[in-house]
Structures are given as C-alpha cells and as structure tokens.
Amino acid sequence: MRLRTGTYAIRAFGGDPDSFLVPVIGVALIVVAYLVNVAGSRSVGLLSIIMAVIKVGGIALLGVAGPSAAGVIWQAAVQTPATAQVVSSMARTHLVRMSEGSQKVGR
C-alpha cells in the first residue's frame, strides 16, 4: 500500500484511503505550501505572532479552567496590615537605593 500526502489527511476524517479525495487533498496541501512560500516571511511572521497569542491565551484559559473544574475556590489573598507595611517598606527602601545608585552613575 502506497501512502501519499492526502492519505494521511483523509485518515484523520475516517475516509477511504483509496477514494478520489486522496490526490485532491495532496494537491491542495502542495498548493497551500506554495502559497505560504510565495506570501513571504512578513505575512508568515504575522501569522506566527497571531498563533502565539492564541496559544498563550489557550494555556492561560486551561490554567484557570483546570483548577476551577477541580473545585478550587478563587478568592482574593488577604494581607494583614503588618505584612502590608513590611512589604511596602521593603519596596520603598529598594526604590530609594536604586535611585541613589543611578545618581552616582551619572556623576
């Protein structure tokens, strides 16, 4: 049995590997590959960015939907006032030291 490009594609849809659609699908795949090649790297690059955004969105959706389906209850984190004061003072100290360091570099 010879396997052609169209044979792989038609198996995914449960079609007959000996039908007339096999060469049609094979030619269509070659034409699509040719059109992508002719379109150039700019449009392919744009399509690549769009697909990357879709993938990241899908992963984020699964990251929220998975735990939600498992019964995780989403609620805001509650900070005690003492914890918030410690975190804010650390951030303030860090920012002051960063600004002092940038002033020394400019002199």
C-alpha positions as protocol buffer text, in pm:
chain_id: "A"
residue {
  index: 1
  type: MET
  ca { x: 0 y: 0 z: 0 }
}
residue {
  index: 2
  type: ARG
  ca { x: 143 y: 335 z: -103 }
}
residue {
  index: 3
  type: LEU
  ca { x: 94 y: 623 z: 137 }
}
residue {
  index: 4
  type: ARG
  ca { x: 59 y: 966 z: -12 }
}
residue {
  index: 5
  type: THR
  ca { x: 24 y: 1309 z: 147 }
}
residue {
  index: 6
  type: GLY
  ca { x: -353 y: 1304 z: 101 }
}
residue {
  index: 7
  type: THR
  ca { x: -378 y: 958 z: 260 }
}
residue {
  index: 8
  type: TYR
  ca { x: -255 y: 1091 z: 595 }
}
residue {
  index: 9
  type: ALA
  ca { x: -500 y: 1380 z: 582 }
}
residue {
  index: 10
  type: ILE
  ca { x: -802 y: 1167 z: 488 }
}
residue {
  index: 11
  type: ARG
  ca { x: -732 y: 914 z: 766 }
}
residue {
  index: 12
  type: ALA
  ca { x: -794 y: 1189 z: 1023 }
}
residue {
  index: 13
  type: PHE
  ca { x: -1153 y: 1218 z: 899 }
}
residue {
  index: 14
  type: GLY
  ca { x: -1219 y: 846 z: 865 }
}
residue {
  index: 15
  type: GLY
  ca { x: -1228 y: 849 z: 485 }
}
residue {
  index: 16
  type: ASP
  ca { x: -1135 y: 571 z: 245 }
}
residue {
  index: 17
  type: PRO
  ca { x: -761 y: 578 z: 157 }
}
residue {
  index: 18
  type: ASP
  ca { x: -845 y: 465 z: -198 }
}
residue {
  index: 19
  type: SER
  ca { x: -1100 y: 740 z: -273 }
}
residue {
  index: 20
  type: PHE
  ca { x: -1057 y: 1014 z: -530 }
}
residue {
  index: 21
  type: LEU
  ca { x: -1016 y: 1270 z: -248 }
}
residue {
  index: 22
  type: VAL
  ca { x: -662 y: 1149 z: -169 }
}
residue {
  index: 23
  type: PRO
  ca { x: -492 y: 1309 z: -472 }
}
residue {
  index: 24
  type: VAL
  ca { x: -716 y: 1617 z: -442 }
}
residue {
  index: 25
  type: ILE
  ca { x: -610 y: 1669 z: -79 }
}
residue {
  index: 26
  type: GLY
  ca { x: -245 y: 1606 z: -171 }
}
residue {
  index: 27
  type: VAL
  ca { x: -254 y: 1869 z: -447 }
}
residue {
  index: 28
  type: ALA
  ca { x: -438 y: 2113 z: -217 }
}
residue {
  index: 29
  type: LEU
  ca { x: -171 y: 2073 z: 51 }
}
residue {
  index: 30
  type: ILE
  ca { x: 105 y: 2136 z: -203 }
}
residue {
  index: 31
  type: VAL
  ca { x: -77 y: 2446 z: -330 }
}
residue {
  index: 32
  type: VAL
  ca { x: -118 y: 2579 z: 25 }
}
residue {
  index: 33
  type: ALA
  ca { x: 252 y: 2520 z: 95 }
}
residue {
  index: 34
  type: TYR
  ca { x: 338 y: 2706 z: -228 }
}
residue {
  index: 35
  type: LEU
  ca { x: 111 y: 2999 z: -135 }
}
residue {
  index: 36
  type: VAL
  ca { x: 271 y: 3024 z: 209 }
}
residue {
  index: 37
  type: ASN
  ca { x: 612 y: 3029 z: 44 }
}
residue {
  index: 38
  type: VAL
  ca { x: 506 y: 3298 z: -203 }
}
residue {
  index: 39
  type: ALA
  ca { x: 342 y: 3507 z: 73 }
}
residue {
  index: 40
  type: GLY
  ca { x: 684 y: 3576 z: 216 }
}
residue {
  index: 41
  type: SER
  ca { x: 821 y: 3597 z: 562 }
}
residue {
  index: 42
  type: ARG
  ca { x: 632 y: 3912 z: 666 }
}
residue {
  index: 43
  type: SER
  ca { x: 285 y: 3761 z: 649 }
}
residue {
  index: 44
  type: VAL
  ca { x: 411 y: 3431 z: 785 }
}
residue {
  index: 45
  type: GLY
  ca { x: 571 y: 3621 z: 1073 }
}
residue {
  index: 46
  type: LEU
  ca { x: 242 y: 3798 z: 1143 }
}
residue {
  index: 47
  type: LEU
  ca { x: 58 y: 3467 z: 1136 }
}
residue {
  index: 48
  type: SER
  ca { x: 319 y: 3326 z: 1371 }
}
residue {
  index: 49
  type: ILE
  ca { x: 258 y: 3609 z: 1619 }
}
residue {
  index: 50
  type: ILE
  ca { x: -118 y: 3562 z: 1598 }
}
residue {
  index: 51
  type: MET
  ca { x: -84 y: 3189 z: 1660 }
}
residue {
  index: 52
  type: ALA
  ca { x: 149 y: 3254 z: 1955 }
}
residue {
  index: 53
  type: VAL
  ca { x: -109 y: 3487 z: 2111 }
}
residue {
  index: 54
  type: ILE
  ca { x: -381 y: 3225 z: 2061 }
}
residue {
  index: 55
  type: LYS
  ca { x: -160 y: 2957 z: 2219 }
}
residue {
  index: 56
  type: VAL
  ca { x: -76 y: 3173 z: 2522 }
}
residue {
  index: 57
  type: GLY
  ca { x: -445 y: 3258 z: 2563 }
}
residue {
  index: 58
  type: GLY
  ca { x: -536 y: 2889 z: 2545 }
}
residue {
  index: 59
  type: ILE
  ca { x: -274 y: 2796 z: 2802 }
}
residue {
  index: 60
  type: ALA
  ca { x: -397 y: 3074 z: 3033 }
}
residue {
  index: 61
  type: LEU
  ca { x: -754 y: 2955 z: 2988 }
}
residue {
  index: 62
  type: LEU
  ca { x: -653 y: 2600 z: 3076 }
}
residue {
  index: 63
  type: GLY
  ca { x: -458 y: 2732 z: 3374 }
}
residue {
  index: 64
  type: VAL
  ca { x: -777 y: 2883 z: 3513 }
}
residue {
  index: 65
  type: ALA
  ca { x: -1028 y: 2623 z: 3390 }
}
residue {
  index: 66
  type: GLY
  ca { x: -833 y: 2321 z: 3520 }
}
residue {
  index: 67
  type: PRO
  ca { x: -824 y: 2420 z: 3886 }
}
residue {
  index: 68
  type: SER
  ca { x: -1180 y: 2558 z: 3861 }
}
residue {
  index: 69
  type: ALA
  ca { x: -1305 y: 2223 z: 3731 }
}
residue {
  index: 70
  type: ALA
  ca { x: -1119 y: 2051 z: 4016 }
}
residue {
  index: 71
  type: GLY
  ca { x: -1315 y: 2257 z: 4267 }
}
residue {
  index: 72
  type: VAL
  ca { x: -1063 y: 2526 z: 4361 }
}
residue {
  index: 73
  type: ILE
  ca { x: -1238 y: 2829 z: 4506 }
}
residue {
  index: 74
  type: TRP
  ca { x: -1085 y: 3153 z: 4381 }
}
residue {
  index: 75
  type: GLN
  ca { x: -1066 y: 3433 z: 4635 }
}
residue {
  index: 76
  type: ALA
  ca { x: -851 y: 3737 z: 4691 }
}
residue {
  index: 77
  type: ALA
  ca { x: -546 y: 3700 z: 4909 }
}
residue {
  index: 78
  type: VAL
  ca { x: -590 y: 3877 z: 5240 }
}
residue {
  index: 79
  type: GLN
  ca { x: -292 y: 4055 z: 5385 }
}
residue {
  index: 80
  type: THR
  ca { x: -264 y: 4159 z: 5743 }
}
residue {
  index: 81
  type: PRO
  ca { x: -176 y: 4525 z: 5796 }
}
residue {
  index: 82
  type: ALA
  ca { x: 163 y: 4430 z: 5944 }
}
residue {
  index: 83
  type: THR
  ca { x: 253 y: 4225 z: 5636 }
}
residue {
  index: 84
  type: ALA
  ca { x: 149 y: 4506 z: 5403 }
}
residue {
  index: 85
  type: GLN
  ca { x: 363 y: 4754 z: 5598 }
}
residue {
  index: 86
  type: VAL
  ca { x: 670 y: 4530 z: 5581 }
}
residue {
  index: 87
  type: VAL
  ca { x: 630 y: 4474 z: 5208 }
}
residue {
  index: 88
  type: SER
  ca { x: 577 y: 4843 z: 5137 }
}
residue {
  index: 89
  type: SER
  ca { x: 877 y: 4948 z: 5346 }
}
residue {
  index: 90
  type: MET
  ca { x: 1098 y: 4694 z: 5165 }
}
residue {
  index: 91
  type: ALA
  ca { x: 980 y: 4822 z: 4828 }
}
residue {
  index: 92
  type: ARG
  ca { x: 1035 y: 5183 z: 4932 }
}
residue {
  index: 93
  type: THR
  ca { x: 1388 y: 5105 z: 5055 }
}
residue {
  index: 94
  type: HIS
  ca { x: 1468 y: 4926 z: 4731 }
}
residue {
  index: 95
  type: LEU
  ca { x: 1345 y: 5217 z: 4520 }
}
residue {
  index: 96
  type: VAL
  ca { x: 1546 y: 5468 z: 4723 }
}
residue {
  index: 97
  type: ARG
  ca { x: 1863 y: 5263 z: 4687 }
}
residue {
  index: 98
  type: MET
  ca { x: 1803 y: 5223 z: 4313 }
}
residue {
  index: 99
  type: SER
  ca { x: 1763 y: 5598 z: 4267 }
}
residue {
  index: 100
  type: GLU
  ca { x: 2079 y: 5666 z: 4471 }
}
residue {
  index: 101
  type: GLY
  ca { x: 2272 y: 5420 z: 4253 }
}
residue {
  index: 102
  type: SER
  ca { x: 2154 y: 5582 z: 3931 }
}
residue {
  index: 103
  type: GLN
  ca { x: 2256 y: 5926 z: 4057 }
}
residue {
  index: 104
  type: LYS
  ca { x: 2610 y: 5804 z: 4132 }
}
residue {
  index: 105
  type: VAL
  ca { x: 2646 y: 5661 z: 3783 }
}
residue {
  index: 106
  type: GLY
  ca { x: 2551 y: 5995 z: 3623 }
}
residue {
  index: 107
  type: ARG
  ca { x: 2815 y: 6199 z: 3810 }
}
